[in-house]
XYZ file of C-alpha atoms in Angstrom:
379
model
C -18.521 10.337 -34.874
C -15.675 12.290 -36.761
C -11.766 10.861 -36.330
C -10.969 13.574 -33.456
C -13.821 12.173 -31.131
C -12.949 8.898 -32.093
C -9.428 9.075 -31.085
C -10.416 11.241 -28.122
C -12.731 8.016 -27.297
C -10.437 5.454 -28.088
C -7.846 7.287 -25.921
C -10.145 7.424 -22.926
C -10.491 3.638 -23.277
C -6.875 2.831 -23.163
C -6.199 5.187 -20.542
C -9.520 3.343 -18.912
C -7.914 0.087 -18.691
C -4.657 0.854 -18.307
C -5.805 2.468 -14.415
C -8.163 -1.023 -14.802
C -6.713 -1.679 -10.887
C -7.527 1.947 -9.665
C -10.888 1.847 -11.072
C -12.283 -1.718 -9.805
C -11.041 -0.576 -6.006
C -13.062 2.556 -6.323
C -15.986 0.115 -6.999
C -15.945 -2.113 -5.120
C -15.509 0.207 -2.333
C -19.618 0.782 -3.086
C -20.403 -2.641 -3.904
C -18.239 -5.919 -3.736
C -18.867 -8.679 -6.388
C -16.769 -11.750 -8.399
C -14.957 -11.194 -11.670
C -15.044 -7.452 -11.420
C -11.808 -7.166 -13.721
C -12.915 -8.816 -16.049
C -16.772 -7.712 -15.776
C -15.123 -4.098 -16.663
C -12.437 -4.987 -19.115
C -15.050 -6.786 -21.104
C -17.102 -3.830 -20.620
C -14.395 -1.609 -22.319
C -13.603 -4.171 -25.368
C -17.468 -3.955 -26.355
C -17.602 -0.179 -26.343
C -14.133 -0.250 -28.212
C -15.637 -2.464 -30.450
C -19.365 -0.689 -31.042
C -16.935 2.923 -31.912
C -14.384 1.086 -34.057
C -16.995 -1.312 -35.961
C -14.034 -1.097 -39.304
C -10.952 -1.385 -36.882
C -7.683 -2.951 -38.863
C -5.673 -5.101 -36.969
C -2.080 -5.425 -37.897
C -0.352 -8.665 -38.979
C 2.564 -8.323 -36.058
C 0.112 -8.459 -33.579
C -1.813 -11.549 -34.517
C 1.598 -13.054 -35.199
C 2.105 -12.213 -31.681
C -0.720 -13.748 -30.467
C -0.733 -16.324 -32.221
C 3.294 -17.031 -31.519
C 2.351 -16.869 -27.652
C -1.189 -19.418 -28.694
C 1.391 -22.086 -29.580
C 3.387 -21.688 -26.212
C 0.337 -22.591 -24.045
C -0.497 -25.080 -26.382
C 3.624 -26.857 -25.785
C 3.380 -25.436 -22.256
C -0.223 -27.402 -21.770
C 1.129 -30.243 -23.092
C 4.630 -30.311 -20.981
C 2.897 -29.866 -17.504
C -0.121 -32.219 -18.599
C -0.186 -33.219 -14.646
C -0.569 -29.766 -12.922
C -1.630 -27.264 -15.373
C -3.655 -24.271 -13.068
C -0.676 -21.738 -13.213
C -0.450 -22.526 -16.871
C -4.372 -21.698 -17.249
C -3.974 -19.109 -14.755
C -1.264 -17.122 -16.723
C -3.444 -18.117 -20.330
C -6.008 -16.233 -18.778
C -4.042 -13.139 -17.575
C -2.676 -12.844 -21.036
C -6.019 -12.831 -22.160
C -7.615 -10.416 -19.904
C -4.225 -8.122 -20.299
C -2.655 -8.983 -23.931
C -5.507 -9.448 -25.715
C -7.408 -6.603 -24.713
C -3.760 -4.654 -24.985
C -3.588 -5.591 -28.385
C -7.677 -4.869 -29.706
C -7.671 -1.063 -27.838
C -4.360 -0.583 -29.245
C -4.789 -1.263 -32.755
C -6.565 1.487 -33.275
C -5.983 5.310 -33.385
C -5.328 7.218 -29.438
C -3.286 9.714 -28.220
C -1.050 9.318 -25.418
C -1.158 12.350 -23.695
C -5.032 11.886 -23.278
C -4.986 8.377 -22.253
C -2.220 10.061 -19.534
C -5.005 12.381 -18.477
C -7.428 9.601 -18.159
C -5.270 7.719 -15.982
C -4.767 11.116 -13.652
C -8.384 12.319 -13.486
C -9.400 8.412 -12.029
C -5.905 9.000 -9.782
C -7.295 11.958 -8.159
C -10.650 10.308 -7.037
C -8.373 7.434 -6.362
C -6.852 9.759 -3.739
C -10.471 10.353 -1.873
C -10.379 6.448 -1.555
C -7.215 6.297 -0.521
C -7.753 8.984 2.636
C -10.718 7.367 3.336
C -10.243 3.784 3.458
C -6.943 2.666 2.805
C -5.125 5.663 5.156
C -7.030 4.384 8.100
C -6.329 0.821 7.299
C -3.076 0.552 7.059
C -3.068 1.775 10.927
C -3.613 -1.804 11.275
C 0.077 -3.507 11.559
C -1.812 -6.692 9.964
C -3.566 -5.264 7.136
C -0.005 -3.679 6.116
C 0.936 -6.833 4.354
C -1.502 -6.320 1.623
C 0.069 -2.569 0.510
C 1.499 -3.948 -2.515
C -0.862 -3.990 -4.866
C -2.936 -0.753 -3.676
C 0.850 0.946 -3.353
C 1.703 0.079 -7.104
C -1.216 1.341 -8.065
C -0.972 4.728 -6.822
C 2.494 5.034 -8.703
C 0.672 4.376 -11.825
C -1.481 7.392 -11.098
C 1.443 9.112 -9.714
C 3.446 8.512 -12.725
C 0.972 9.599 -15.227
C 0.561 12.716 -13.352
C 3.861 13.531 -13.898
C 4.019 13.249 -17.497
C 1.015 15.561 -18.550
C 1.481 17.829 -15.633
C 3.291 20.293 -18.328
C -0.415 19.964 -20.015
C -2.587 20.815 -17.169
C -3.974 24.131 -15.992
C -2.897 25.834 -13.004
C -5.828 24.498 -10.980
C -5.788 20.803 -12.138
C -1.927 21.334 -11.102
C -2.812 22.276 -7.459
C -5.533 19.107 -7.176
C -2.225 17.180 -8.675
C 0.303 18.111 -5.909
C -2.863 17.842 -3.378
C -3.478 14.192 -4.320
C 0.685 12.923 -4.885
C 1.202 14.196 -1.045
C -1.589 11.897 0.033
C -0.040 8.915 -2.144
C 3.437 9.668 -1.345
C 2.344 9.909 2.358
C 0.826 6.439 1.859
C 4.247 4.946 0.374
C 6.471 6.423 2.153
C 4.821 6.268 5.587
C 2.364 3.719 5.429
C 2.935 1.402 3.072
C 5.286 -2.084 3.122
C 5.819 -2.443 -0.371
C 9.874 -1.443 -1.263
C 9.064 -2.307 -4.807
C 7.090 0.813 -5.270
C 9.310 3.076 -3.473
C 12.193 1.904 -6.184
C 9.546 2.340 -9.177
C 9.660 6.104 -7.531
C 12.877 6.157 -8.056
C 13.369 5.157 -11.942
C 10.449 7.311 -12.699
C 12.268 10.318 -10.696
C 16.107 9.745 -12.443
C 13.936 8.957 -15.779
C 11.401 12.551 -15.705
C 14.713 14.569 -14.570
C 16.597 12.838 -17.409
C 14.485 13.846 -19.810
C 13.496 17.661 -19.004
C 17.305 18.235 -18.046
C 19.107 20.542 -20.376
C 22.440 18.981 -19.431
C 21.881 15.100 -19.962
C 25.205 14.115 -19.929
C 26.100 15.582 -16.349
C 22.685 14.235 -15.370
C 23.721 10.429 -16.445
C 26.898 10.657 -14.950
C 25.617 11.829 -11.590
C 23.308 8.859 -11.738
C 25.905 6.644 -12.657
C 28.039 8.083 -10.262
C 25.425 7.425 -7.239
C 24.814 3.845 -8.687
C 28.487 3.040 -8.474
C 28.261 4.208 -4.788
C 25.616 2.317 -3.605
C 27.171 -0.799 -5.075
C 30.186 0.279 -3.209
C 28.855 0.738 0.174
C 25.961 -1.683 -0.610
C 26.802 -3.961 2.954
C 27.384 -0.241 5.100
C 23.801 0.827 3.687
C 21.953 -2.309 4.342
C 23.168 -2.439 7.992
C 22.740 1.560 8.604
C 18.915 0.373 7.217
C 18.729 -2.394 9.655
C 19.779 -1.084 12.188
C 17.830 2.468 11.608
C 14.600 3.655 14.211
C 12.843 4.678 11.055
C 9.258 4.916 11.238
C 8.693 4.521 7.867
C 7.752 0.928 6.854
C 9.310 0.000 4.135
C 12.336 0.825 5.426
C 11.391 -1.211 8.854
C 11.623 -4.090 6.562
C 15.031 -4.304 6.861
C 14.933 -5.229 10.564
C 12.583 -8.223 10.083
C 15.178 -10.963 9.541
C 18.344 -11.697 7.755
C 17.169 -12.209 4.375
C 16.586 -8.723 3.249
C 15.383 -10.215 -0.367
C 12.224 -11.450 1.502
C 13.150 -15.178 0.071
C 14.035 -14.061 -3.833
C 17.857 -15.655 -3.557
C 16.436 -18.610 -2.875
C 13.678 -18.483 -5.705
C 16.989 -16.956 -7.787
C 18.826 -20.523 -6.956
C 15.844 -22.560 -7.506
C 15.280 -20.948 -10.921
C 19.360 -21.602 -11.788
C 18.529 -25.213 -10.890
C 15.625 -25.362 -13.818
C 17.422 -23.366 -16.287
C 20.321 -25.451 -16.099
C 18.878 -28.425 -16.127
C 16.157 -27.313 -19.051
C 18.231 -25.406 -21.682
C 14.533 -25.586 -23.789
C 12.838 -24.378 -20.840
C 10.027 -26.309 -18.661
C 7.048 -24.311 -20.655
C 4.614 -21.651 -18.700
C 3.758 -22.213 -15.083
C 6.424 -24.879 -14.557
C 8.494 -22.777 -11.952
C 5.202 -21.883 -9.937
C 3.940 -25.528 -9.883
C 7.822 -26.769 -8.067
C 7.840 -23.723 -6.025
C 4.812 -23.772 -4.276
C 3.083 -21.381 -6.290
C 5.788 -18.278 -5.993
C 7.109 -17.030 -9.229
C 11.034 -15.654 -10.097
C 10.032 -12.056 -9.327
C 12.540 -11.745 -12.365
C 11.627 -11.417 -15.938
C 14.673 -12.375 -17.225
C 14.756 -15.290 -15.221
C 11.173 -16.361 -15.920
C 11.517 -16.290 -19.461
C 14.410 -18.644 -19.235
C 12.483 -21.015 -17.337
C 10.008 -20.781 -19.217
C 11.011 -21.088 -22.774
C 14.658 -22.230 -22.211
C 18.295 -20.313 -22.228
C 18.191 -19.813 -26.317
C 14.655 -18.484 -26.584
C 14.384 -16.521 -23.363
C 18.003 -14.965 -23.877
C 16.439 -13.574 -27.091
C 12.875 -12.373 -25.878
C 14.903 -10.588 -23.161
C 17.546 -8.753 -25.237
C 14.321 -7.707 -27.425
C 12.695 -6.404 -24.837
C 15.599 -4.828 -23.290
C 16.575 -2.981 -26.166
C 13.432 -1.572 -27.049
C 13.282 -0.458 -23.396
C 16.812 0.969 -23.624
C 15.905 2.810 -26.756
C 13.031 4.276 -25.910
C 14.601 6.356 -22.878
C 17.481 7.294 -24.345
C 15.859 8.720 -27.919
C 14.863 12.070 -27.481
C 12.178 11.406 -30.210
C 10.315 8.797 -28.019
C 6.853 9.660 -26.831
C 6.095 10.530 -23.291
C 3.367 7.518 -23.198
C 6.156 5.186 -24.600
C 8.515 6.389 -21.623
C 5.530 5.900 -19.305
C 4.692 2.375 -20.065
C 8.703 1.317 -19.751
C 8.623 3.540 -15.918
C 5.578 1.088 -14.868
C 7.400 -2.427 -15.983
C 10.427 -2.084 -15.608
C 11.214 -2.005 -12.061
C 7.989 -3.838 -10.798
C 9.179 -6.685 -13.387
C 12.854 -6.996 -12.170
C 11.566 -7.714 -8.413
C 8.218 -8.555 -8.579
C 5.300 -9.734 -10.013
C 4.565 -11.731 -13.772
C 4.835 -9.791 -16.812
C 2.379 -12.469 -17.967
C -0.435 -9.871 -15.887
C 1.215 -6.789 -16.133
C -0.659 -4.586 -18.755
C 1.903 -1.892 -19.751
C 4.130 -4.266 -21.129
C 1.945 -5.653 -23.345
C 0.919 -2.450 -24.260
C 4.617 -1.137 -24.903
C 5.218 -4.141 -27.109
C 2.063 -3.700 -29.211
C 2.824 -0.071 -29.928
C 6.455 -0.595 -30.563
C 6.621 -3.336 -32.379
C 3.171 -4.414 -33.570
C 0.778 -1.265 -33.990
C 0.457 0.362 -37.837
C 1.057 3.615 -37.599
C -2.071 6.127 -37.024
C -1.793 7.284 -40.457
C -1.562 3.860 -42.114
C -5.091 3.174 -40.357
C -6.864 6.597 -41.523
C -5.322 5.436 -45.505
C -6.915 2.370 -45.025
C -10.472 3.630 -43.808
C -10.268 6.458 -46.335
C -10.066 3.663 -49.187
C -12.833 1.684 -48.022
């Protein structure tokens, strides 16, 4: 297999397991069974492996692993009486890091793992007017949106970024298949956290295809300031709205419009505080009845203390920051940081989030392509 396949290959791969969640609920749609992540995961790492038999791996990444080895080995040891969400968040890194790191050590292309991500998104659509349309009819079945509304903006998002690329046709099946998601999220669906992921990915894809950037950032910044402003007048014109859209219904269910993340906020002071060298992974989850922060910031300070989770988070922060604002940055860089970013500042573990793994391989850990191809070339 000559270098283009390969890479073509390789791409297809990444872009594979990067729509990992879109994939396994198209299966087991046809046929239900145990492990089926990592069944299919595993399944990519092999072929990975059988293409790339001389892969190099780079010396930042198994730093990286091998940095993040000895904090479940301290983290093991500090919560030696209730380990699970310390094993349980070993083997997500596994599953996601790991496999982050091997399929991205080796030479893709971003705008055709993009692609891959879309095509699966558009027979991700059939499933979703199918099956998950119909269900969510069901006032009780709403609850468990999230994770099937997160994963549409993942194909949603990568169909915005190559739709420049696509032919007229493959355009129309696009628009086709974003009404039927956006229908879902905006109709159907509970899950506010995709709605603001949305949101960034909008203000981010206008950012960057506007010829007048500045105005652009200032209007943002502009309706930021205002919402801050009138923050209390929004939240009760949302409470007190007929809306029959769901996630905004949300905001009639109670007083607590975080849905119980102050008090997880306050809890996590308490341990950070208390802990200046954090509690190690898993901690937080064990006192807290198995909920996490639903911050990242605020994780990593519980987990590895104020010093070393202050740093991680300014790291990551700026090579977030960075890559939106220089005009030189990839549109598979920009991507990744439109899929963490919000979903990581209100929900979920970044611990089983793929894209940021994937983000921090290729920006701080990954040779470059042509560094790789030298290599091969001498041996």
């Amino acid at each position: 297999m000559n270098d283009k396949r390969k890479t073509i290959v390789n791409s297809i791969l990444l872009g594979l397991f990067l729509c990992s969640s879109m994939i396994t609920k198209l299966i087991t749609s046809v046929v239900s069974f145990n492990n089926n992540m990592v069944i299919f995961i595993g399944a990519l790492l092999v072929g990975s492996m059988i293409i790339n038999l001389r892969r190099v791996y780079s010396l930042k990444l198994l730093i990286i692993n091998m940095v993040v080895a000895v904090a479940f080995v301290f983290s093991f040891l500090a919560n030696m009486s209730n380990y699970s969400f310390t094993m349980n968040y070993m083997l997500n890194f596994l599953l996601y890091g790991t496999a982050g790191m091997l399929l991205c050590s080796i030479k893709t292309d971003g705008t055709t793992v993009m692609k891959t991500i879309t095509s699966v998104f558009v027979v991700f659509s059939a499933l979703t007017v199918l099956v998950y349309i119909p269900q969510a009819k069901d006032v009780m079945y709403i609850e468990q949106s999230m994770d099937i509304s997160y994963t549409m903006v993942i194909g949603l998002s990568a169909s915005a970024f190559v739709w420049k690329d696509c032919s007229k046709i493959f355009r129309v099946i696009i628009c086709a298949c974003s009404a039927v998601s956006l229908y879902y999220l905006l109709f159907l669906s509970d899950c506010r956290g995709a709605v603001l992921s949305l949101v960034f990915l909008g203000m981010i894809v206008v950012l960057r295809r506007s010829k007048h950037k500045i105005f652009i950032t200032v209007l943002f910044i502009a309706v930021m300031a205002f919402v801050l402003w009138g923050w209390d007048a929004i939240i009760e014109a949302l409470s007190e709205s007929h809306s029959e859209m769901r996630w905004i219904s949300r905001f009639r269910r109670g007083t607590d419009i975080f849905s119980g993340r102050s008090d997880l906020l306050e809890k996590a002071k308490e341990i950070i505080s208390g802990n200046i060298l954090g509690k190690g992974i898993g901690y937080f989850e064990t006192v807290s009845d198995g909920q996490y922060t639903h911050n990242i910031f605020t994780q990593l300070m519980c987990e590895f203390g104020v010093f070393i989770g202050t740093a991680i988070s300014i790291y990551i922060t700026v090579l977030a920051v960075k890559t939106l604002i220089n005009k030189r940055s990839s549109d598979f860089d920009v991507f990744c940081v439109c899929q963490f970013v919000p979903r990581l500042l209100l929900s979920s573990v970044y611990w089983s989030n793929p894209f940021i793994w994937v983000f921090l391989y290729y920006k701080s850990g990954r040779q470059k392509n042509d560094d790789i191809n030298k290599i091969e070339r001498i041996r």
